[in-house]
Amino acid sequence: MAQAPASVQSGAEYGAGEGHHSKNFWALAVGSVGVVFGDIGTSPLYAFKEAITAAAHRGLTTAEAALGVLSLIFWAMTLVVTIKYVLLLLRADNKGEGGMFALMALGQTVARRSAPLLGALGIAGASFFYGDAVITPAISVLSAVEGLKLIAPQFERAVIPVAIIVLAFLFWMQSRGTDRVARFFGPVMSIWFVVLGLGGLAHIADNLHVLYALNPVYGMMFVYHHGFLGLTVMGLVFLACTGAEALYADLGHFGRRPITASWVYFVMPALVLNYFGQGALVMNDAAAVENPFYRLYPDFMLIPMLILSTFATVIASQAVITGAFSLTRQAIQLGLVPRFEIRHTSESMAGQIYMPRVNWILFIAVLVAIFAFRTSSNLAAAYGVSVTAAMVIDTLMAFFVIWKCWRWPLWRVALIVIPLLLIEQAFFSANILKLFEGGWVPLAIACMLAIIMFTWVRGTRVLAKVTKRNEADLDWLVRKLEAKPPHRVSGTAVFLTGDPYAAPTSMMHNLKHNRVMHERNILLSIRTEETPRVPRHERLTIERISDHFIRIIARYGFMETPSVPKILEHARRKDCNIDIGSTSFFLSRRSLRTTAKSEMPRWQERLFIALAGSAEDATTYFQIPTDRVVEVGTQVAV
């Protein structure tokens, strides 16, 4: 779920098939190389090494293991990345946008009966993504820095400290924004892929028998003949596909054609050459199994490669971190988690955001992972579970979209989806075998986050039901006030409310205790639609209820951040003149408490209250001027 550099123009139009100038196309293609392919592009640092090491430790010859591993890597990338994501899912856009929640929302709009199931799948998929977001920076940076051991064995003690310094700088940099450095992502990663391809190409001639691995029979026979070992290696082989979901998540930033072209003509060939070069190297020299990636390059290239690898892994980690920010914002808008502080770090690109709480929670989790596992090999055991689980969920949601949205016959959908599902289930099962070696970590993270999301969704529904009992019908109240007017004061009052057709609690308390109303009262309701973005001309619905009351409904997509000042500015352009300097904003601040009659179990009730207490203040989140806010406190039993 990475974000595009601010210097790269959005490419959503390419997903819709619009023709653009070739200059823009190539700018988007280079940008996608830097953002979309950072994670999968750094997999050669550890994927082949871990798989071949696992096979070699079970007594297999290096040549036999290398051909089986390479065949599995090549066909995993072909079937899962190229066919599923590039050729299939990139066409399943939600108004030009892609990603877990975009696919979920698209499925819910066309398969209403299955909306709860798709919602549950979306929550599960997002939960597994956060497990990936913790492990990716840890394993990527560690695997790059471990090259220090090849320069001098005594540097082994420096691996973890250096990795921590690199990661600390990376997470510290988030608050400064990635606007300036992001424009270098594409060129740096382009150099990285060129070096990957050249390094592999230089060694394929070491043993041309490595080309036999293009035959899928070698991979299938390897798994068939080696039973448990074959499944273990399958789980490690899938490390070569980590980051594939970024192709779909970044669809809105770069467009289908630039991403497809980058993958087919540049990224995949470079990866295949590198993997096959590593394979030929170890077939020719079994000692190279220790670190086949760095052994591809001559000794004088070790330090430059170490530096370039570190830059590449930082870029890969950056993409995952900003993806976590983006996904969290979407989850907030969809009502799956409490409000968190969102800071915009770029004036030119709305997608460049920073979320302090998410950033530092991630950083702490990454440090814990590094100290707990200590090496990239140990982390590899924990990596594949979250990635394969997220991919299986993508496939399940894609089934509904292809069937209901594209209106394909069921047999045709099954013909494509079932084989993909079986392949990914096989990889998921292979990774589950590593449950007690570290695979429990992403599962634990996913379960914890899923519980938080389900608790928040259920709690907000219960709270809305309780609140509705204490709110009067707005039209009834307006008629009552028109018949018997209270004392009116000059100016405008804006009442933020979830239900624009009910009198909000803040209004009722103001009327009850102060016995006054403003000359003009605006009920403002902010809604999140099942679409990534809402066109500006569809943003506001303004309805005059009476001479003194106006109802405004503002609609936002789940990839947008609401702003009350911008809403009022937009309303002024629609002949609803509002002077923010003479406007008071009334908000209800609920103090939640437990009750014996709650619809939720006691533990879930307490968790929801804690989550509600940690939510970002509505004044800050909606960017309301703090000196114009009046908060009305109420106690609510949930």
PDB file of C-alpha atoms in Angstrom, residues 351-531:
ATOM      1  CA  GLY A 351      -1.421  11.162  -0.395  1.00  0.00           C
ATOM      2  CA  GLN A 352       1.760  12.174   1.447  1.00  0.00           C
ATOM      3  CA  ILE A 353       0.725  11.822   5.085  1.00  0.00           C
ATOM      4  CA  TYR A 354       2.365  11.111   8.425  1.00  0.00           C
ATOM      5  CA  MET A 355       0.654   9.416  11.374  1.00  0.00           C
ATOM      6  CA  PRO A 356       2.832   9.785  14.505  1.00  0.00           C
ATOM      7  CA  ARG A 357       1.162   7.072  16.581  1.00  0.00           C
ATOM      8  CA  VAL A 358       1.252   4.479  13.789  1.00  0.00           C
ATOM      9  CA  ASN A 359       4.864   5.390  12.982  1.00  0.00           C
ATOM     10  CA  TRP A 360       6.237   4.868  16.483  1.00  0.00           C
ATOM     11  CA  ILE A 361       4.170   1.769  17.215  1.00  0.00           C
ATOM     12  CA  LEU A 362       5.607   0.266  14.028  1.00  0.00           C
ATOM     13  CA  PHE A 363       9.140   1.297  14.994  1.00  0.00           C
ATOM     14  CA  ILE A 364       8.874  -0.319  18.425  1.00  0.00           C
ATOM     15  CA  ALA A 365       7.408  -3.487  16.875  1.00  0.00           C
ATOM     16  CA  VAL A 366      10.263  -3.627  14.316  1.00  0.00           C
ATOM     17  CA  LEU A 367      12.882  -3.253  17.087  1.00  0.00           C
ATOM     18  CA  VAL A 368      11.226  -6.036  19.080  1.00  0.00           C
ATOM     19  CA  ALA A 369      11.304  -8.266  15.970  1.00  0.00           C
ATOM     20  CA  ILE A 370      15.024  -7.565  15.410  1.00  0.00           C
ATOM     21  CA  PHE A 371      16.017  -8.281  19.010  1.00  0.00           C
ATOM     22  CA  ALA A 372      13.793 -11.370  19.162  1.00  0.00           C
ATOM     23  CA  PHE A 373      14.968 -12.968  15.885  1.00  0.00           C
ATOM     24  CA  ARG A 374      18.434 -11.348  15.511  1.00  0.00           C
ATOM     25  CA  THR A 375      19.091 -12.616  11.922  1.00  0.00           C
ATOM     26  CA  SER A 376      17.294 -12.399   8.581  1.00  0.00           C
ATOM     27  CA  SER A 377      17.246 -16.225   8.433  1.00  0.00           C
ATOM     28  CA  ASN A 378      15.259 -16.406  11.663  1.00  0.00           C
ATOM     29  CA  LEU A 379      12.900 -13.665  10.472  1.00  0.00           C
ATOM     30  CA  ALA A 380      12.302 -15.524   7.192  1.00  0.00           C
ATOM     31  CA  ALA A 381      10.353 -18.158   9.120  1.00  0.00           C
ATOM     32  CA  ALA A 382       7.892 -15.488  10.274  1.00  0.00           C
ATOM     33  CA  TYR A 383       7.598 -13.605   7.000  1.00  0.00           C
ATOM     34  CA  GLY A 384       5.572 -15.741   4.633  1.00  0.00           C
ATOM     35  CA  VAL A 385       2.484 -16.322   6.800  1.00  0.00           C
ATOM     36  CA  SER A 386       1.144 -12.764   6.649  1.00  0.00           C
ATOM     37  CA  VAL A 387       1.961 -12.359   2.936  1.00  0.00           C
ATOM     38  CA  THR A 388       0.311 -15.597   1.794  1.00  0.00           C
ATOM     39  CA  ALA A 389      -2.730 -15.020   4.019  1.00  0.00           C
ATOM     40  CA  ALA A 390      -3.243 -11.521   2.554  1.00  0.00           C
ATOM     41  CA  MET A 391      -2.932 -12.919  -0.986  1.00  0.00           C
ATOM     42  CA  VAL A 392      -5.506 -15.665  -0.320  1.00  0.00           C
ATOM     43  CA  ILE A 393      -7.902 -12.989   0.980  1.00  0.00           C
ATOM     44  CA  ASP A 394      -7.281 -10.862  -2.148  1.00  0.00           C
ATOM     45  CA  THR A 395      -8.222 -13.848  -4.310  1.00  0.00           C
ATOM     46  CA  LEU A 396     -11.421 -14.550  -2.336  1.00  0.00           C
ATOM     47  CA  MET A 397     -12.572 -10.934  -2.656  1.00  0.00           C
ATOM     48  CA  ALA A 398     -11.592 -10.862  -6.336  1.00  0.00           C
ATOM     49  CA  PHE A 399     -13.942 -13.815  -6.883  1.00  0.00           C
ATOM     50  CA  PHE A 400     -16.971 -11.654  -5.998  1.00  0.00           C
ATOM     51  CA  VAL A 401     -15.775  -8.723  -8.103  1.00  0.00           C
ATOM     52  CA  ILE A 402     -15.087 -10.815 -11.226  1.00  0.00           C
ATOM     53  CA  TRP A 403     -18.373 -12.690 -10.853  1.00  0.00           C
ATOM     54  CA  LYS A 404     -20.725  -9.850  -9.899  1.00  0.00           C
ATOM     55  CA  CYS A 405     -19.008  -6.725 -11.292  1.00  0.00           C
ATOM     56  CA  TRP A 406     -17.530  -8.126 -14.493  1.00  0.00           C
ATOM     57  CA  ARG A 407     -20.560 -10.454 -14.885  1.00  0.00           C
ATOM     58  CA  TRP A 408     -18.503 -13.449 -15.935  1.00  0.00           C
ATOM     59  CA  PRO A 409     -20.230 -16.856 -15.921  1.00  0.00           C
ATOM     60  CA  LEU A 410     -19.610 -18.703 -12.660  1.00  0.00           C
ATOM     61  CA  TRP A 411     -17.795 -21.563 -14.397  1.00  0.00           C
ATOM     62  CA  ARG A 412     -15.391 -19.132 -16.050  1.00  0.00           C
ATOM     63  CA  VAL A 413     -14.647 -17.365 -12.759  1.00  0.00           C
ATOM     64  CA  ALA A 414     -14.055 -20.712 -11.062  1.00  0.00           C
ATOM     65  CA  LEU A 415     -11.737 -21.788 -13.884  1.00  0.00           C
ATOM     66  CA  ILE A 416      -9.410 -18.871 -13.078  1.00  0.00           C
ATOM     67  CA  VAL A 417      -9.878 -18.298  -9.356  1.00  0.00           C
ATOM     68  CA  ILE A 418      -9.836 -21.886  -8.054  1.00  0.00           C
ATOM     69  CA  PRO A 419      -6.371 -22.787  -9.486  1.00  0.00           C
ATOM     70  CA  LEU A 420      -4.941 -19.518  -8.097  1.00  0.00           C
ATOM     71  CA  LEU A 421      -6.576 -20.219  -4.747  1.00  0.00           C
ATOM     72  CA  LEU A 422      -5.178 -23.750  -4.647  1.00  0.00           C
ATOM     73  CA  ILE A 423      -1.662 -22.503  -5.424  1.00  0.00           C
ATOM     74  CA  GLU A 424      -1.812 -19.806  -2.747  1.00  0.00           C
ATOM     75  CA  GLN A 425      -3.373 -22.201  -0.240  1.00  0.00           C
ATOM     76  CA  ALA A 426      -0.449 -24.560  -0.855  1.00  0.00           C
ATOM     77  CA  PHE A 427       2.016 -21.758  -0.149  1.00  0.00           C
ATOM     78  CA  PHE A 428       0.021 -20.704   2.934  1.00  0.00           C
ATOM     79  CA  SER A 429       0.012 -24.286   4.245  1.00  0.00           C
ATOM     80  CA  ALA A 430       3.765 -24.475   3.636  1.00  0.00           C
ATOM     81  CA  ASN A 431       4.280 -21.313   5.682  1.00  0.00           C
ATOM     82  CA  ILE A 432       2.031 -22.528   8.502  1.00  0.00           C
ATOM     83  CA  LEU A 433       4.544 -25.341   9.010  1.00  0.00           C
ATOM     84  CA  LYS A 434       6.837 -22.633  10.402  1.00  0.00           C
ATOM     85  CA  LEU A 435       4.270 -21.643  13.021  1.00  0.00           C
ATOM     86  CA  PHE A 436       6.468 -22.478  16.013  1.00  0.00           C
ATOM     87  CA  GLU A 437       9.636 -21.115  14.377  1.00  0.00           C
ATOM     88  CA  GLY A 438       8.262 -17.576  14.240  1.00  0.00           C
ATOM     89  CA  GLY A 439       5.184 -17.872  12.042  1.00  0.00           C
ATOM     90  CA  TRP A 440       3.062 -17.227  15.136  1.00  0.00           C
ATOM     91  CA  VAL A 441       4.282 -13.599  15.241  1.00  0.00           C
ATOM     92  CA  PRO A 442       2.335 -12.247  12.205  1.00  0.00           C
ATOM     93  CA  LEU A 443      -0.628 -14.426  13.207  1.00  0.00           C
ATOM     94  CA  ALA A 444      -0.590 -12.897  16.694  1.00  0.00           C
ATOM     95  CA  ILE A 445      -0.339  -9.359  15.247  1.00  0.00           C
ATOM     96  CA  ALA A 446      -3.200 -10.079  12.814  1.00  0.00           C
ATOM     97  CA  CYS A 447      -5.429 -11.600  15.517  1.00  0.00           C
ATOM     98  CA  MET A 448      -4.807  -8.668  17.874  1.00  0.00           C
ATOM     99  CA  LEU A 449      -5.625  -6.086  15.196  1.00  0.00           C
ATOM    100  CA  ALA A 450      -8.670  -8.024  13.966  1.00  0.00           C
ATOM    101  CA  ILE A 451     -10.036  -8.093  17.541  1.00  0.00           C
ATOM    102  CA  ILE A 452      -9.465  -4.328  17.826  1.00  0.00           C
ATOM    103  CA  MET A 453     -11.245  -3.651  14.501  1.00  0.00           C
ATOM    104  CA  PHE A 454     -14.209  -5.949  15.209  1.00  0.00           C
ATOM    105  CA  THR A 455     -14.534  -4.458  18.701  1.00  0.00           C
ATOM    106  CA  TRP A 456     -14.513  -0.909  17.327  1.00  0.00           C
ATOM    107  CA  VAL A 457     -17.103  -1.723  14.644  1.00  0.00           C
ATOM    108  CA  ARG A 458     -19.401  -3.456  17.140  1.00  0.00           C
ATOM    109  CA  GLY A 459     -18.898  -0.819  19.820  1.00  0.00           C
ATOM    110  CA  THR A 460     -19.685   2.102  17.503  1.00  0.00           C
ATOM    111  CA  ARG A 461     -22.908   0.352  16.418  1.00  0.00           C
ATOM    112  CA  VAL A 462     -23.959  -0.149  20.046  1.00  0.00           C
ATOM    113  CA  LEU A 463     -23.038   3.470  20.858  1.00  0.00           C
ATOM    114  CA  ALA A 464     -25.030   4.755  17.875  1.00  0.00           C
ATOM    115  CA  LYS A 465     -28.051   2.737  18.999  1.00  0.00           C
ATOM    116  CA  VAL A 466     -27.822   4.073  22.586  1.00  0.00           C
ATOM    117  CA  THR A 467     -27.304   7.651  21.370  1.00  0.00           C
ATOM    118  CA  LYS A 468     -30.272   7.460  19.004  1.00  0.00           C
ATOM    119  CA  ARG A 469     -32.603   6.697  21.910  1.00  0.00           C
ATOM    120  CA  ASN A 470     -31.740  10.069  23.462  1.00  0.00           C
ATOM    121  CA  GLU A 471     -32.040  12.131  20.264  1.00  0.00           C
ATOM    122  CA  ALA A 472     -35.231  13.744  19.015  1.00  0.00           C
ATOM    123  CA  ASP A 473     -36.379  13.811  15.397  1.00  0.00           C
ATOM    124  CA  LEU A 474     -34.955  16.986  13.839  1.00  0.00           C
ATOM    125  CA  ASP A 475     -38.022  17.911  11.780  1.00  0.00           C
ATOM    126  CA  TRP A 476     -40.221  17.579  14.890  1.00  0.00           C
ATOM    127  CA  LEU A 477     -37.851  19.799  16.891  1.00  0.00           C
ATOM    128  CA  VAL A 478     -37.730  22.440  14.148  1.00  0.00           C
ATOM    129  CA  ARG A 479     -41.548  22.625  14.013  1.00  0.00           C
ATOM    130  CA  LYS A 480     -41.657  22.914  17.799  1.00  0.00           C
ATOM    131  CA  LEU A 481     -39.073  25.734  17.821  1.00  0.00           C
ATOM    132  CA  GLU A 482     -40.799  27.581  14.973  1.00  0.00           C
ATOM    133  CA  ALA A 483     -44.070  27.426  16.885  1.00  0.00           C
ATOM    134  CA  LYS A 484     -42.493  28.561  20.158  1.00  0.00           C
ATOM    135  CA  PRO A 485     -39.206  30.337  19.321  1.00  0.00           C
ATOM    136  CA  PRO A 486     -36.471  30.449  21.986  1.00  0.00           C
ATOM    137  CA  HIS A 487     -34.252  33.474  22.507  1.00  0.00           C
ATOM    138  CA  ARG A 488     -31.950  33.776  19.495  1.00  0.00           C
ATOM    139  CA  VAL A 489     -28.389  35.096  19.448  1.00  0.00           C
ATOM    140  CA  SER A 490     -26.544  36.407  16.415  1.00  0.00           C
ATOM    141  CA  GLY A 491     -24.113  34.273  14.429  1.00  0.00           C
ATOM    142  CA  THR A 492     -23.963  30.723  13.145  1.00  0.00           C
ATOM    143  CA  ALA A 493     -23.776  27.462  15.070  1.00  0.00           C
ATOM    144  CA  VAL A 494     -22.451  24.320  13.410  1.00  0.00           C
ATOM    145  CA  PHE A 495     -23.395  21.027  15.038  1.00  0.00           C
ATOM    146  CA  LEU A 496     -21.365  17.997  13.973  1.00  0.00           C
ATOM    147  CA  THR A 497     -23.547  14.900  13.941  1.00  0.00           C
ATOM    148  CA  GLY A 498     -23.481  11.365  12.624  1.00  0.00           C
ATOM    149  CA  ASP A 499     -27.222  11.416  11.866  1.00  0.00           C
ATOM    150  CA  PRO A 500     -28.306  14.606  10.026  1.00  0.00           C
ATOM    151  CA  TYR A 501     -31.986  13.758  10.545  1.00  0.00           C
ATOM    152  CA  ALA A 502     -31.852  13.659  14.341  1.00  0.00           C
ATOM    153  CA  ALA A 503     -31.268  16.555  16.718  1.00  0.00           C
ATOM    154  CA  PRO A 504     -27.704  16.078  18.024  1.00  0.00           C
ATOM    155  CA  THR A 505     -27.064  15.775  21.746  1.00  0.00           C
ATOM    156  CA  SER A 506     -24.976  18.978  21.768  1.00  0.00           C
ATOM    157  CA  MET A 507     -27.922  20.941  20.345  1.00  0.00           C
ATOM    158  CA  MET A 508     -30.405  19.502  22.845  1.00  0.00           C
ATOM    159  CA  HIS A 509     -28.102  20.239  25.797  1.00  0.00           C
ATOM    160  CA  ASN A 510     -27.445  23.787  24.573  1.00  0.00           C
ATOM    161  CA  LEU A 511     -31.168  24.387  24.251  1.00  0.00           C
ATOM    162  CA  LYS A 512     -31.951  22.751  27.587  1.00  0.00           C
ATOM    163  CA  HIS A 513     -29.315  24.479  29.722  1.00  0.00           C
ATOM    164  CA  ASN A 514     -28.691  27.803  27.942  1.00  0.00           C
ATOM    165  CA  ARG A 515     -32.253  28.214  26.566  1.00  0.00           C
ATOM    166  CA  VAL A 516     -30.950  29.960  23.446  1.00  0.00           C
ATOM    167  CA  MET A 517     -30.446  29.169  19.768  1.00  0.00           C
ATOM    168  CA  HIS A 518     -28.349  30.900  17.128  1.00  0.00           C
ATOM    169  CA  GLU A 519     -29.919  32.791  14.251  1.00  0.00           C
ATOM    170  CA  ARG A 520     -28.617  30.134  11.895  1.00  0.00           C
ATOM    171  CA  ASN A 521     -27.998  26.519  12.833  1.00  0.00           C
ATOM    172  CA  ILE A 522     -26.170  24.103  10.556  1.00  0.00           C
ATOM    173  CA  LEU A 523     -26.247  20.360  11.070  1.00  0.00           C
ATOM    174  CA  LEU A 524     -23.101  18.999   9.461  1.00  0.00           C
ATOM    175  CA  SER A 525     -22.782  15.278   8.818  1.00  0.00           C
ATOM    176  CA  ILE A 526     -19.617  13.779   7.279  1.00  0.00           C
ATOM    177  CA  ARG A 527     -20.126  10.464   5.517  1.00  0.00           C
ATOM    178  CA  THR A 528     -17.673   7.986   4.026  1.00  0.00           C
ATOM    179  CA  GLU A 529     -18.742   6.468   0.716  1.00  0.00           C
ATOM    180  CA  GLU A 530     -17.805   3.048  -0.688  1.00  0.00           C
ATOM    181  CA  THR A 531     -15.485   4.670  -3.209  1.00  0.00           C
TER     182      THR A 531
END
